[in-house]
mmCIF file of C-alpha atoms and ligand atoms in Angstrom:
data_model
loop_
_atom_site.group_PDB
_atom_site.id
_atom_site.type_symbol
_atom_site.label_atom_id
_atom_site.label_comp_id
_atom_site.label_asym_id
_atom_site.label_seq_id
_atom_site.Cartn_x
_atom_site.Cartn_y
_atom_site.Cartn_z
ATOM 1 C CA MET U 1 -0.022 -0.108 -0.030
ATOM 2 C CA TYR U 2 0.994 3.444 -0.345
ATOM 3 C CA LEU U 3 0.131 7.122 0.658
ATOM 4 C CA SER U 4 -0.835 9.301 -2.573
ATOM 5 C CA HIS U 5 -1.468 12.163 -0.985
ATOM 6 C CA LEU U 6 -0.910 13.813 2.524
ATOM 7 C CA LEU U 7 -2.346 17.154 3.605
ATOM 8 C CA LEU U 8 -1.086 18.734 7.000
ATOM 9 C CA HIS U 9 -2.910 21.910 8.305
ATOM 10 C CA ASN U 10 -2.134 23.591 11.327
ATOM 11 C CA PHE U 11 0.130 20.246 12.256
ATOM 12 C CA ARG U 12 3.345 21.105 14.304
ATOM 13 C CA ASN U 13 5.377 23.680 12.540
ATOM 14 C CA TYR U 14 3.349 23.323 9.182
ATOM 15 C CA ILE U 15 0.686 26.025 8.335
ATOM 16 C CA ARG U 16 -0.975 24.079 4.969
ATOM 17 C CA GLU U 17 1.103 21.763 2.932
ATOM 18 C CA THR U 18 0.275 19.079 0.637
ATOM 19 C CA ILE U 19 2.388 16.308 -1.306
ATOM 20 C CA ASN U 20 2.007 13.522 -3.432
ATOM 21 C CA PRO U 21 4.570 10.906 -2.287
ATOM 22 C CA HIS U 22 6.309 8.407 -4.601
ATOM 23 C CA PRO U 23 4.999 5.043 -4.552
ATOM 24 C CA GLN U 24 8.341 3.706 -3.360
ATOM 25 C CA LEU U 25 11.185 5.743 -2.123
ATOM 26 C CA ASN U 26 10.816 9.012 -0.622
ATOM 27 C CA LEU U 27 13.732 11.015 0.580
ATOM 28 C CA ILE U 28 13.127 13.493 3.517
ATOM 29 C CA GLN U 29 15.857 16.087 3.550
ATOM 30 C CA GLY U 30 16.563 19.086 5.644
ATOM 31 C CA GLU U 31 18.450 20.681 8.455
ATOM 32 C CA ASN U 32 17.795 20.369 12.017
ATOM 33 C CA ALA U 33 14.252 21.618 13.514
ATOM 34 C CA GLN U 34 12.773 22.150 9.905
ATOM 35 C CA GLY U 35 9.947 19.593 10.140
ATOM 36 C CA LYS U 36 11.223 16.053 9.224
ATOM 37 C CA SER U 37 10.216 14.165 11.843
ATOM 38 C CA ASN U 38 6.891 16.142 12.369
ATOM 39 C CA LEU U 39 6.120 14.878 8.717
ATOM 40 C CA LEU U 40 6.856 11.116 9.622
ATOM 41 C CA GLU U 41 4.607 11.693 12.770
ATOM 42 C CA ALA U 42 1.667 12.746 10.766
ATOM 43 C CA ILE U 43 1.977 9.850 8.577
ATOM 44 C CA PHE U 44 2.044 7.381 11.702
ATOM 45 C CA LEU U 45 -0.841 9.402 13.043
ATOM 46 C CA LEU U 46 -2.797 8.788 10.261
ATOM 47 C CA GLY U 47 -2.212 4.966 10.473
ATOM 48 C CA MET U 48 -2.484 4.514 14.307
ATOM 49 C CA GLY U 49 -4.948 7.770 15.395
ATOM 50 C CA LYS U 50 -2.094 8.639 18.021
ATOM 51 C CA SER U 51 1.139 10.122 18.231
ATOM 52 C CA PRO U 52 4.063 7.688 18.314
ATOM 53 C CA PHE U 53 5.229 9.744 21.587
ATOM 54 C CA ASN U 54 2.206 9.694 23.144
ATOM 55 C CA ALA U 55 1.912 13.495 22.399
ATOM 56 C CA ARG U 56 -1.538 15.237 23.226
ATOM 57 C CA SER U 57 -3.445 17.028 20.577
ATOM 58 C CA ARG U 58 -2.515 20.486 22.051
ATOM 59 C CA GLU U 59 1.292 19.903 21.876
ATOM 60 C CA ILE U 60 0.683 18.894 18.190
ATOM 61 C CA ILE U 61 -1.779 21.842 16.869
ATOM 62 C CA ARG U 62 0.423 24.486 15.560
ATOM 63 C CA TRP U 63 1.234 27.097 18.407
ATOM 64 C CA GLY U 64 -1.434 29.802 18.451
ATOM 65 C CA GLN U 65 -3.856 27.809 16.690
ATOM 66 C CA GLU U 66 -7.287 25.786 17.822
ATOM 67 C CA TRP U 67 -7.020 22.626 15.827
ATOM 68 C CA PHE U 68 -5.122 20.441 13.440
ATOM 69 C CA CYS U 69 -6.234 18.476 10.438
ATOM 70 C CA LEU U 70 -4.556 15.763 8.423
ATOM 71 C CA LYS U 71 -5.694 13.990 5.501
ATOM 72 C CA GLY U 72 -4.300 11.310 3.757
ATOM 73 C CA ARG U 73 -5.405 9.130 0.453
ATOM 74 C CA VAL U 74 -3.958 5.723 0.315
ATOM 75 C CA GLN U 75 -3.838 3.038 -2.468
ATOM 76 C CA ARG U 76 -4.287 -0.668 -1.304
ATOM 77 C CA ARG U 77 -3.964 -3.515 -3.582
ATOM 78 C CA ASP U 78 -7.607 -3.434 -4.620
ATOM 79 C CA HIS U 79 -9.069 -0.276 -3.355
ATOM 80 C CA SER U 80 -8.378 3.422 -2.456
ATOM 81 C CA LEU U 81 -8.980 5.004 1.129
ATOM 82 C CA GLU U 82 -9.090 8.531 2.530
ATOM 83 C CA VAL U 83 -8.717 9.290 6.000
ATOM 84 C CA GLU U 84 -9.386 12.937 7.390
ATOM 85 C CA MET U 85 -8.839 13.776 10.924
ATOM 86 C CA THR U 86 -9.422 16.999 12.905
ATOM 87 C CA TYR U 87 -8.048 17.114 16.707
ATOM 88 C CA LYS U 88 -9.334 20.141 18.698
ATOM 89 C CA ARG U 89 -7.080 21.854 21.599
ATOM 90 C CA ASP U 90 -10.130 20.905 24.107
ATOM 91 C CA GLY U 91 -9.116 17.318 23.026
ATOM 92 C CA SER U 92 -12.253 16.428 20.903
ATOM 93 C CA ARG U 93 -11.737 15.048 17.555
ATOM 94 C CA GLU U 94 -13.390 14.005 14.176
ATOM 95 C CA VAL U 95 -12.252 11.342 12.136
ATOM 96 C CA THR U 96 -13.750 10.299 8.648
ATOM 97 C CA ILE U 97 -13.063 7.396 6.712
ATOM 98 C CA ASN U 98 -13.816 7.617 2.776
ATOM 99 C CA GLY U 99 -16.093 10.654 3.824
ATOM 100 C CA GLN U 100 -17.939 8.906 6.693
ATOM 101 C CA ARG U 101 -17.618 9.933 10.079
ATOM 102 C CA GLU U 102 -16.354 7.210 12.687
ATOM 103 C CA GLU U 103 -16.901 7.677 16.433
ATOM 104 C CA ASN U 104 -14.521 4.917 17.368
ATOM 105 C CA ILE U 105 -10.863 5.640 16.919
ATOM 106 C CA SER U 106 -10.267 2.093 16.704
ATOM 107 C CA GLN U 107 -11.932 1.677 13.165
ATOM 108 C CA LEU U 108 -8.647 3.519 12.163
ATOM 109 C CA LEU U 109 -6.624 0.279 12.684
ATOM 110 C CA GLY U 110 -5.367 -1.579 9.831
ATOM 111 C CA ARG U 111 -6.708 0.902 7.280
ATOM 112 C CA ILE U 112 -3.060 2.592 6.970
ATOM 113 C CA ASN U 113 -0.409 0.161 7.963
ATOM 114 C CA VAL U 114 2.877 1.931 9.421
ATOM 115 C CA VAL U 115 5.934 1.004 11.003
ATOM 116 C CA LEU U 116 8.310 3.939 12.197
ATOM 117 C CA PHE U 117 11.505 3.722 13.250
ATOM 118 C CA SER U 118 12.795 6.767 15.181
ATOM 119 C CA PRO U 119 15.673 7.829 17.333
ATOM 120 C CA GLU U 120 13.512 6.975 20.369
ATOM 121 C CA ASP U 121 13.495 3.498 19.375
ATOM 122 C CA LEU U 122 16.895 2.520 20.786
ATOM 123 C CA GLN U 123 14.697 2.521 24.018
ATOM 124 C CA LEU U 124 13.580 -0.973 22.906
ATOM 125 C CA LEU U 125 16.993 -2.125 23.857
ATOM 126 C CA LYS U 126 18.091 0.272 26.431
ATOM 127 C CA GLY U 127 14.637 0.956 28.202
ATOM 128 C CA GLY U 128 12.264 -0.777 30.242
ATOM 129 C CA PRO U 129 9.781 -3.603 29.369
ATOM 130 C CA SER U 130 7.140 -1.462 28.536
ATOM 131 C CA PHE U 131 8.797 -0.283 25.340
ATOM 132 C CA ARG U 132 9.225 -3.781 23.966
ATOM 133 C CA ARG U 133 5.357 -4.373 25.001
ATOM 134 C CA ARG U 134 4.684 -1.533 22.934
ATOM 135 C CA PHE U 135 6.787 -2.517 20.064
ATOM 136 C CA LEU U 136 4.586 -5.784 20.136
ATOM 137 C CA ASP U 137 1.317 -4.137 20.410
ATOM 138 C CA LEU U 138 1.547 -1.798 18.031
ATOM 139 C CA GLN U 139 1.864 -4.165 15.389
ATOM 140 C CA LEU U 140 -0.547 -6.570 16.622
ATOM 141 C CA CYS U 141 -3.207 -3.832 16.818
ATOM 142 C CA GLN U 142 -2.659 -3.135 13.182
ATOM 143 C CA MET U 143 -2.826 -6.726 12.214
ATOM 144 C CA SER U 144 -5.975 -7.822 14.270
ATOM 145 C CA PRO U 145 -8.853 -5.549 15.752
ATOM 146 C CA ARG U 146 -9.383 -8.457 18.043
ATOM 147 C CA TYR U 147 -5.848 -7.855 19.740
ATOM 148 C CA PHE U 148 -6.673 -4.307 20.362
ATOM 149 C CA TYR U 149 -10.099 -5.139 21.874
ATOM 150 C CA TYR U 150 -8.395 -7.683 24.283
ATOM 151 C CA LEU U 151 -6.039 -5.031 25.378
ATOM 152 C CA GLN U 152 -8.458 -2.347 25.954
ATOM 153 C CA GLN U 153 -10.396 -5.117 28.084
ATOM 154 C CA TYR U 154 -7.296 -6.104 29.754
ATOM 155 C CA ARG U 155 -6.523 -2.531 30.991
ATOM 156 C CA ARG U 156 -10.395 -2.360 32.315
ATOM 157 C CA ILE U 157 -9.958 -5.823 34.006
ATOM 158 C CA ILE U 158 -6.627 -4.624 35.831
ATOM 159 C CA GLN U 159 -7.817 -1.557 36.935
ATOM 160 C CA GLN U 160 -11.167 -3.314 38.594
ATOM 161 C CA ARG U 161 -9.045 -5.844 39.825
ATOM 162 C CA ASN U 162 -6.424 -3.693 41.484
ATOM 163 C CA MET U 163 -9.137 -1.475 42.846
ATOM 164 C CA LEU U 164 -10.910 -4.703 44.683
ATOM 165 C CA LEU U 165 -7.258 -5.535 45.927
ATOM 166 C CA LYS U 166 -7.272 -2.256 47.680
ATOM 167 C CA ASP U 167 -10.662 -2.650 49.063
ATOM 168 C CA ILE U 168 -9.772 -5.988 50.499
ATOM 169 C CA GLY U 169 -6.441 -4.793 51.715
ATOM 170 C CA SER U 170 -8.108 -2.090 53.888
ATOM 171 C CA GLY U 171 -10.800 -4.167 55.361
ATOM 172 C CA HIS U 172 -13.913 -3.149 52.938
ATOM 173 C CA THR U 173 -15.011 -6.584 52.041
ATOM 174 C CA PRO U 174 -16.717 -7.428 48.905
ATOM 175 C CA GLY U 175 -14.735 -10.491 49.513
ATOM 176 C CA ARG U 176 -12.152 -12.798 48.140
ATOM 177 C CA ASP U 177 -15.230 -14.540 45.881
ATOM 178 C CA ASP U 178 -15.288 -11.641 43.743
ATOM 179 C CA LEU U 179 -11.411 -11.666 43.258
ATOM 180 C CA SER U 180 -11.773 -14.862 41.738
ATOM 181 C CA VAL U 181 -14.227 -13.857 39.398
ATOM 182 C CA TRP U 182 -11.821 -11.399 37.958
ATOM 183 C CA ASP U 183 -8.897 -13.636 38.473
ATOM 184 C CA GLY U 184 -11.053 -15.678 35.594
ATOM 185 C CA GLN U 185 -11.358 -12.681 33.485
ATOM 186 C CA LEU U 186 -8.010 -11.896 33.782
ATOM 187 C CA ILE U 187 -6.701 -15.342 32.888
ATOM 188 C CA GLN U 188 -9.464 -15.382 29.817
ATOM 189 C CA VAL U 189 -8.169 -12.139 28.303
ATOM 190 C CA GLY U 190 -4.578 -12.217 29.469
ATOM 191 C CA THR U 191 -4.383 -15.893 27.635
ATOM 192 C CA GLY U 192 -5.458 -14.351 24.222
ATOM 193 C CA ILE U 193 -2.629 -11.642 24.566
ATOM 194 C CA ILE U 194 -0.230 -13.875 25.546
ATOM 195 C CA SER U 195 -0.685 -16.626 22.792
ATOM 196 C CA ARG U 196 -0.873 -13.797 20.075
ATOM 197 C CA ARG U 197 2.476 -12.232 21.334
ATOM 198 C CA GLN U 198 3.886 -15.702 21.598
ATOM 199 C CA GLU U 199 2.954 -15.999 17.939
ATOM 200 C CA ALA U 200 4.217 -12.792 16.769
ATOM 201 C CA VAL U 201 7.527 -13.262 18.495
ATOM 202 C CA ASN U 202 8.193 -16.801 16.858
ATOM 203 C CA LYS U 203 7.465 -15.225 13.427
ATOM 204 C CA LEU U 204 9.853 -11.654 14.316
ATOM 205 C CA ALA U 205 12.875 -13.525 15.906
ATOM 206 C CA PRO U 206 13.852 -15.462 12.726
ATOM 207 C CA LEU U 207 13.413 -12.282 10.515
ATOM 208 C CA ALA U 208 15.169 -9.916 13.074
ATOM 209 C CA ALA U 209 18.069 -12.509 13.343
ATOM 210 C CA ALA U 210 18.521 -12.758 9.445
ATOM 211 C CA PHE U 211 18.482 -8.882 8.854
ATOM 212 C CA HIS U 212 20.916 -8.411 11.882
ATOM 213 C CA ARG U 213 23.252 -11.184 10.775
ATOM 214 C CA LYS U 214 23.623 -9.367 7.624
ATOM 215 C CA MET U 215 24.194 -6.125 8.749
ATOM 216 C CA SER U 216 26.672 -7.396 10.731
ATOM 217 C CA GLY U 217 28.421 -9.101 7.927
ATOM 218 C CA ASP U 218 27.658 -12.528 9.456
ATOM 219 C CA LYS U 219 29.530 -11.612 12.852
ATOM 220 C CA GLU U 220 26.440 -11.300 15.227
ATOM 221 C CA GLU U 221 23.622 -13.640 15.813
ATOM 222 C CA LEU U 222 20.522 -11.691 17.290
ATOM 223 C CA THR U 223 17.970 -13.646 19.572
ATOM 224 C CA VAL U 224 14.825 -12.578 20.412
ATOM 225 C CA LYS U 225 12.571 -14.235 23.121
ATOM 226 C CA TYR U 226 9.250 -13.651 24.434
ATOM 227 C CA ARG U 227 9.343 -13.570 28.058
ATOM 228 C CA PRO U 228 5.672 -13.693 29.488
ATOM 229 C CA SER U 229 5.475 -12.710 33.299
ATOM 230 C CA ILE U 230 3.419 -15.940 33.852
ATOM 231 C CA ALA U 231 5.979 -18.766 32.514
ATOM 232 C CA GLY U 232 9.237 -19.454 30.828
ATOM 233 C CA GLY U 233 7.971 -18.718 27.222
ATOM 234 C CA GLY U 234 8.464 -21.133 24.425
ATOM 235 C CA GLU U 235 5.320 -22.875 22.393
ATOM 236 C CA ARG U 236 2.400 -23.456 24.655
ATOM 237 C CA SER U 237 -1.364 -24.241 23.611
ATOM 238 C CA ARG U 238 -3.814 -21.595 24.983
ATOM 239 C CA GLU U 239 -4.652 -24.170 27.589
ATOM 240 C CA GLU U 240 -1.068 -24.670 28.808
ATOM 241 C CA ILE U 241 -1.034 -20.709 29.053
ATOM 242 C CA ALA U 242 -4.072 -20.494 31.064
ATOM 243 C CA ALA U 243 -3.198 -23.204 33.393
ATOM 244 C CA ASP U 244 0.420 -21.360 33.931
ATOM 245 C CA PHE U 245 -1.417 -18.283 34.620
ATOM 246 C CA GLN U 246 -4.011 -19.621 37.125
ATOM 247 C CA ARG U 247 -0.995 -21.383 38.648
ATOM 248 C CA VAL U 248 1.088 -18.274 39.004
ATOM 249 C CA LEU U 249 -1.805 -16.152 39.822
ATOM 250 C CA THR U 250 -2.564 -18.580 42.960
ATOM 251 C CA ALA U 251 0.952 -18.510 44.268
ATOM 252 C CA ALA U 252 0.967 -14.504 43.830
ATOM 253 C CA ARG U 253 -2.304 -14.300 45.903
ATOM 254 C CA ARG U 254 -0.604 -13.391 49.421
ATOM 255 C CA GLU U 255 1.724 -10.981 47.935
ATOM 256 C CA GLU U 256 -0.725 -9.330 45.935
ATOM 257 C CA LEU U 257 -3.032 -8.919 48.719
ATOM 258 C CA LYS U 258 -0.393 -7.296 50.709
ATOM 259 C CA ARG U 259 0.874 -5.005 47.591
ATOM 260 C CA GLN U 260 -2.453 -4.386 46.593
ATOM 261 C CA TYR U 261 -2.057 -4.572 42.745
ATOM 262 C CA THR U 262 -1.919 -7.393 39.805
ATOM 263 C CA MET U 263 1.751 -8.754 40.211
ATOM 264 C CA VAL U 264 1.328 -11.000 36.971
ATOM 265 C CA GLY U 265 -0.010 -10.881 33.560
ATOM 266 C CA PRO U 266 0.919 -9.357 29.944
ATOM 267 C CA HIS U 267 1.208 -6.164 31.595
ATOM 268 C CA ARG U 268 4.643 -7.355 33.076
ATOM 269 C CA ASP U 269 5.664 -9.303 29.952
ATOM 270 C CA ASP U 270 9.226 -8.731 28.359
ATOM 271 C CA LEU U 271 11.385 -9.623 25.513
ATOM 272 C CA ALA U 272 14.733 -11.064 26.219
ATOM 273 C CA ILE U 273 17.128 -9.624 23.124
ATOM 274 C CA SER U 274 20.611 -10.866 23.258
ATOM 275 C CA ILE U 275 23.453 -10.807 20.641
ATOM 276 C CA ASN U 276 25.986 -13.850 20.358
ATOM 277 C CA GLY U 277 24.089 -14.826 23.890
ATOM 278 C CA LYS U 278 24.835 -11.639 25.730
ATOM 279 C CA ASP U 279 22.258 -9.653 26.779
ATOM 280 C CA VAL U 280 22.078 -6.395 24.542
ATOM 281 C CA ARG U 281 20.672 -4.049 27.206
ATOM 282 C CA THR U 282 23.847 -4.915 29.627
ATOM 283 C CA TYR U 283 26.515 -5.593 27.253
ATOM 284 C CA GLY U 284 25.529 -4.216 23.688
ATOM 285 C CA SER U 285 27.516 -1.380 22.250
ATOM 286 C CA GLN U 286 25.636 1.945 20.789
ATOM 287 C CA GLY U 287 26.230 0.459 17.226
ATOM 288 C CA GLN U 288 25.189 -3.045 18.026
ATOM 289 C CA GLN U 289 21.931 -1.489 20.113
ATOM 290 C CA ARG U 290 21.210 0.659 17.086
ATOM 291 C CA THR U 291 21.731 -2.173 14.433
ATOM 292 C CA ALA U 292 19.372 -4.494 16.678
ATOM 293 C CA ALA U 293 16.580 -1.965 17.040
ATOM 294 C CA LEU U 294 16.644 -1.808 13.257
ATOM 295 C CA SER U 295 16.470 -5.307 12.825
ATOM 296 C CA LEU U 296 13.730 -5.702 14.918
ATOM 297 C CA LYS U 297 11.618 -2.700 12.969
ATOM 298 C CA MET U 298 12.672 -4.576 9.479
ATOM 299 C CA ALA U 299 11.401 -7.879 11.019
ATOM 300 C CA GLU U 300 8.030 -5.764 11.974
ATOM 301 C CA SER U 301 7.690 -4.592 8.457
ATOM 302 C CA HIS U 302 7.993 -8.191 7.254
ATOM 303 C CA HIS U 303 6.006 -9.641 9.771
ATOM 304 C CA MET U 304 2.989 -7.660 8.822
ATOM 305 C CA GLU U 305 3.481 -7.857 5.066
ATOM 306 C CA GLY U 306 3.091 -11.617 5.826
ATOM 307 C CA GLU U 307 0.167 -11.284 7.876
ATOM 308 C CA MET U 308 -1.660 -8.723 5.715
ATOM 309 C CA GLY U 309 -0.531 -9.619 2.506
ATOM 310 C CA GLU U 310 0.557 -5.881 1.754
ATOM 311 C CA GLN U 311 3.658 -4.106 2.752
ATOM 312 C CA PRO U 312 3.085 -1.371 5.332
ATOM 313 C CA ILE U 313 4.259 2.009 5.004
ATOM 314 C CA LEU U 314 7.813 2.393 5.894
ATOM 315 C CA LEU U 315 8.777 5.348 8.086
ATOM 316 C CA LEU U 316 12.486 5.802 8.995
ATOM 317 C CA ASP U 317 13.577 8.919 10.960
ATOM 318 C CA ASP U 318 17.257 9.649 10.759
ATOM 319 C CA ILE U 319 18.803 6.512 10.705
ATOM 320 C CA MET U 320 21.525 7.153 7.900
ATOM 321 C CA SER U 321 23.169 9.216 10.052
ATOM 322 C CA GLU U 322 24.101 6.719 12.560
ATOM 323 C CA LEU U 323 25.346 3.962 10.326
ATOM 324 C CA ASP U 324 28.540 3.358 8.845
ATOM 325 C CA ALA U 325 28.866 3.255 5.167
ATOM 326 C CA ARG U 326 28.403 -0.621 4.732
ATOM 327 C CA ARG U 327 25.401 -0.677 6.744
ATOM 328 C CA ARG U 328 23.693 2.175 5.056
ATOM 329 C CA GLN U 329 24.513 0.509 1.711
ATOM 330 C CA PHE U 330 22.898 -2.883 3.110
ATOM 331 C CA VAL U 331 19.782 -0.715 4.411
ATOM 332 C CA PHE U 332 19.364 0.978 1.072
ATOM 333 C CA ALA U 333 19.426 -2.308 -0.384
ATOM 334 C CA ALA U 334 17.015 -3.979 1.875
ATOM 335 C CA ILE U 335 14.379 -1.037 1.499
ATOM 336 C CA GLN U 336 14.578 -1.212 -2.202
ATOM 337 C CA GLY U 337 11.374 -2.847 -3.885
ATOM 338 C CA LYS U 338 10.110 -2.990 -0.284
ATOM 339 C CA GLY U 339 6.918 -0.865 -0.868
ATOM 340 C CA GLN U 340 6.719 2.727 0.102
ATOM 341 C CA VAL U 341 9.686 4.186 2.183
ATOM 342 C CA PHE U 342 9.987 7.733 3.788
ATOM 343 C CA ILE U 343 13.744 8.068 4.909
ATOM 344 C CA SER U 344 14.318 11.453 6.431
ATOM 345 C CA GLY U 345 17.991 12.819 7.010
ATOM 346 C CA THR U 346 20.055 15.906 7.202
ATOM 347 C CA GLU U 347 22.260 14.836 4.469
ATOM 348 C CA GLY U 348 21.293 14.927 1.065
ATOM 349 C CA ASP U 349 21.438 11.765 -0.920
ATOM 350 C CA GLU U 350 25.124 11.078 -0.705
ATOM 351 C CA PHE U 351 24.421 7.639 0.964
ATOM 352 C CA ALA U 352 22.431 6.139 -1.657
ATOM 353 C CA PRO U 353 23.275 8.263 -5.008
ATOM 354 C CA GLY U 354 20.277 7.907 -7.471
ATOM 355 C CA GLY U 355 17.416 5.548 -7.107
ATOM 356 C CA TRP U 356 15.086 7.879 -5.289
ATOM 357 C CA GLY U 357 11.391 7.835 -6.373
ATOM 358 C CA ARG U 358 11.078 11.560 -4.893
ATOM 359 C CA ARG U 359 13.130 13.778 -2.880
ATOM 360 C CA TYR U 360 12.055 16.415 -0.570
ATOM 361 C CA SER U 361 13.593 19.255 0.672
ATOM 362 C CA ILE U 362 12.057 20.848 3.984
ATOM 363 C CA SER U 363 12.742 24.379 5.397
ATOM 364 C CA GLN U 364 10.916 25.796 8.224
ATOM 365 C CA GLY U 365 7.658 23.676 7.702
ATOM 366 C CA ARG U 366 7.654 24.164 3.656
ATOM 367 C CA ILE U 367 8.141 21.316 1.569
ATOM 368 C CA GLY U 368 9.726 21.441 -1.571
ATOM 369 C CA VAL U 369 9.895 18.807 -4.342
ATOM 370 C CA GLY U 370 13.301 18.068 -5.891
HETATM 371 N N1 ATP D 1 2.937 22.316 18.182
HETATM 372 C C1 ATP D 1 3.906 22.959 17.264
HETATM 373 N N2 ATP D 1 3.905 23.924 16.780
HETATM 374 C C2 ATP D 1 4.367 24.637 15.895
HETATM 375 N N3 ATP D 1 6.060 24.429 15.837
HETATM 376 C C3 ATP D 1 6.258 23.135 16.550
HETATM 377 C C4 ATP D 1 5.147 22.369 17.267
HETATM 378 N N4 ATP D 1 5.804 21.110 17.813
HETATM 379 C C5 ATP D 1 7.030 21.239 17.341
HETATM 380 N N5 ATP D 1 7.186 22.496 16.659
HETATM 381 C C6 ATP D 1 8.533 22.671 16.077
HETATM 382 O O1 ATP D 1 8.822 22.237 14.922
HETATM 383 C C7 ATP D 1 10.093 21.790 14.441
HETATM 384 C C8 ATP D 1 10.674 20.631 13.680
HETATM 385 O O2 ATP D 1 10.595 19.762 14.426
HETATM 386 P P1 ATP D 1 11.193 18.381 13.849
HETATM 387 O O3 ATP D 1 11.212 17.485 15.134
HETATM 388 O O4 ATP D 1 9.983 17.935 12.840
HETATM 389 O O5 ATP D 1 12.365 18.884 13.174
HETATM 390 P P2 ATP D 1 13.377 17.889 12.370
HETATM 391 O O6 ATP D 1 13.408 18.313 11.081
HETATM 392 O O7 ATP D 1 13.201 16.410 12.778
HETATM 393 O O8 ATP D 1 14.665 17.956 13.210
HETATM 394 P P3 ATP D 1 15.785 17.046 13.588
HETATM 395 O O9 ATP D 1 17.013 16.993 12.424
HETATM 396 O O10 ATP D 1 16.691 17.943 14.728
HETATM 397 O O11 ATP D 1 15.553 15.955 13.999
HETATM 398 C C9 ATP D 1 11.028 22.508 15.809
HETATM 399 O O12 ATP D 1 11.777 23.558 15.646
HETATM 400 C C10 ATP D 1 9.719 22.256 16.685
HETATM 401 O O13 ATP D 1 10.116 23.471 17.952
HETATM 402 MG MG1 MG D 2 13.784 14.850 13.379
#
């Protein structure tokens, strides 16, 4: 699929700009602080309904304005699609898909598939488990509305269950029977999330390893393993996951009543990522961490393509400046013919002379072609 038209209106530092991107390679060039990342953020937002950095609409609206509007037209294999969104300063928003108003923002998911790699993604390797859970959730939500629904439900269950644990802890007893009702729901919905994450990691791990191997000139073996908080991971059926969940929850009961929050479940999952057997977070060099993050993102893109039958739009924010010449060459070769790609950078196209579909140069929120 590819974005054929984009309008930005009062979005960050853009007053009103439109572009008609190339179906394949788009180079976004500009000096620092001109609007390159903002442009990629806008495309991500059209796909996900929210900013990749969890920015609120009032941060995104151009300073001094009351609303921003984004419009995107996308060509998919067998149909085209127009998404328009207006977000106001008071937090209200209006989203239309093909001119039809959608009340629920989740209707956007899966319409315009995006994979964003930004400098912040180094947190995948350096940061806490929540970054790695988010990595899985973002792709799974785009591939499966059901997964998104599970996540929403799961959040609600955790909230309710934590409230109940607090009530019991402070002597107000609705009782432990109620707790076991919530346990049942926690396990049911949680098992759905865990089995989908497990399935995703099984597909992602070999893809990421293959990419990383090539990037490192066959020197490094990247291993990605799912670490669910309720068990050791590996291949497990839904029944086994549910049984594990029940067992771990029972074992944690006393501690949970003491601490008054839900201590086990998908909200505590993690990924274990290592290179040549050594944990990347603890032992990886900067370059290794960067390469591993990129490998994970490229794997995400391939994974989505495999599941959806179409390549997602790839947004690569400022990756080339961090890579040595050999790795740049490799990345450039890897994205050729890989659907629509937007790559931003402060340099020109020195790293990839020729072969660009379209070049954009950005200066103070104005987009020029060529
Ligand atoms: N809501 C907003 N209204 C107006 N301007 C904004 C808003 N939010 C951010 N900006 C400005 O947009 C400018 C461009 O930001 P952006 O992150 O896109 O730069 P960039 O081209 O990616 O630069 P770099 O090469 O440093 O990453 C910044 O100077 C920032 O202050
Ligand atoms: Mg930037």
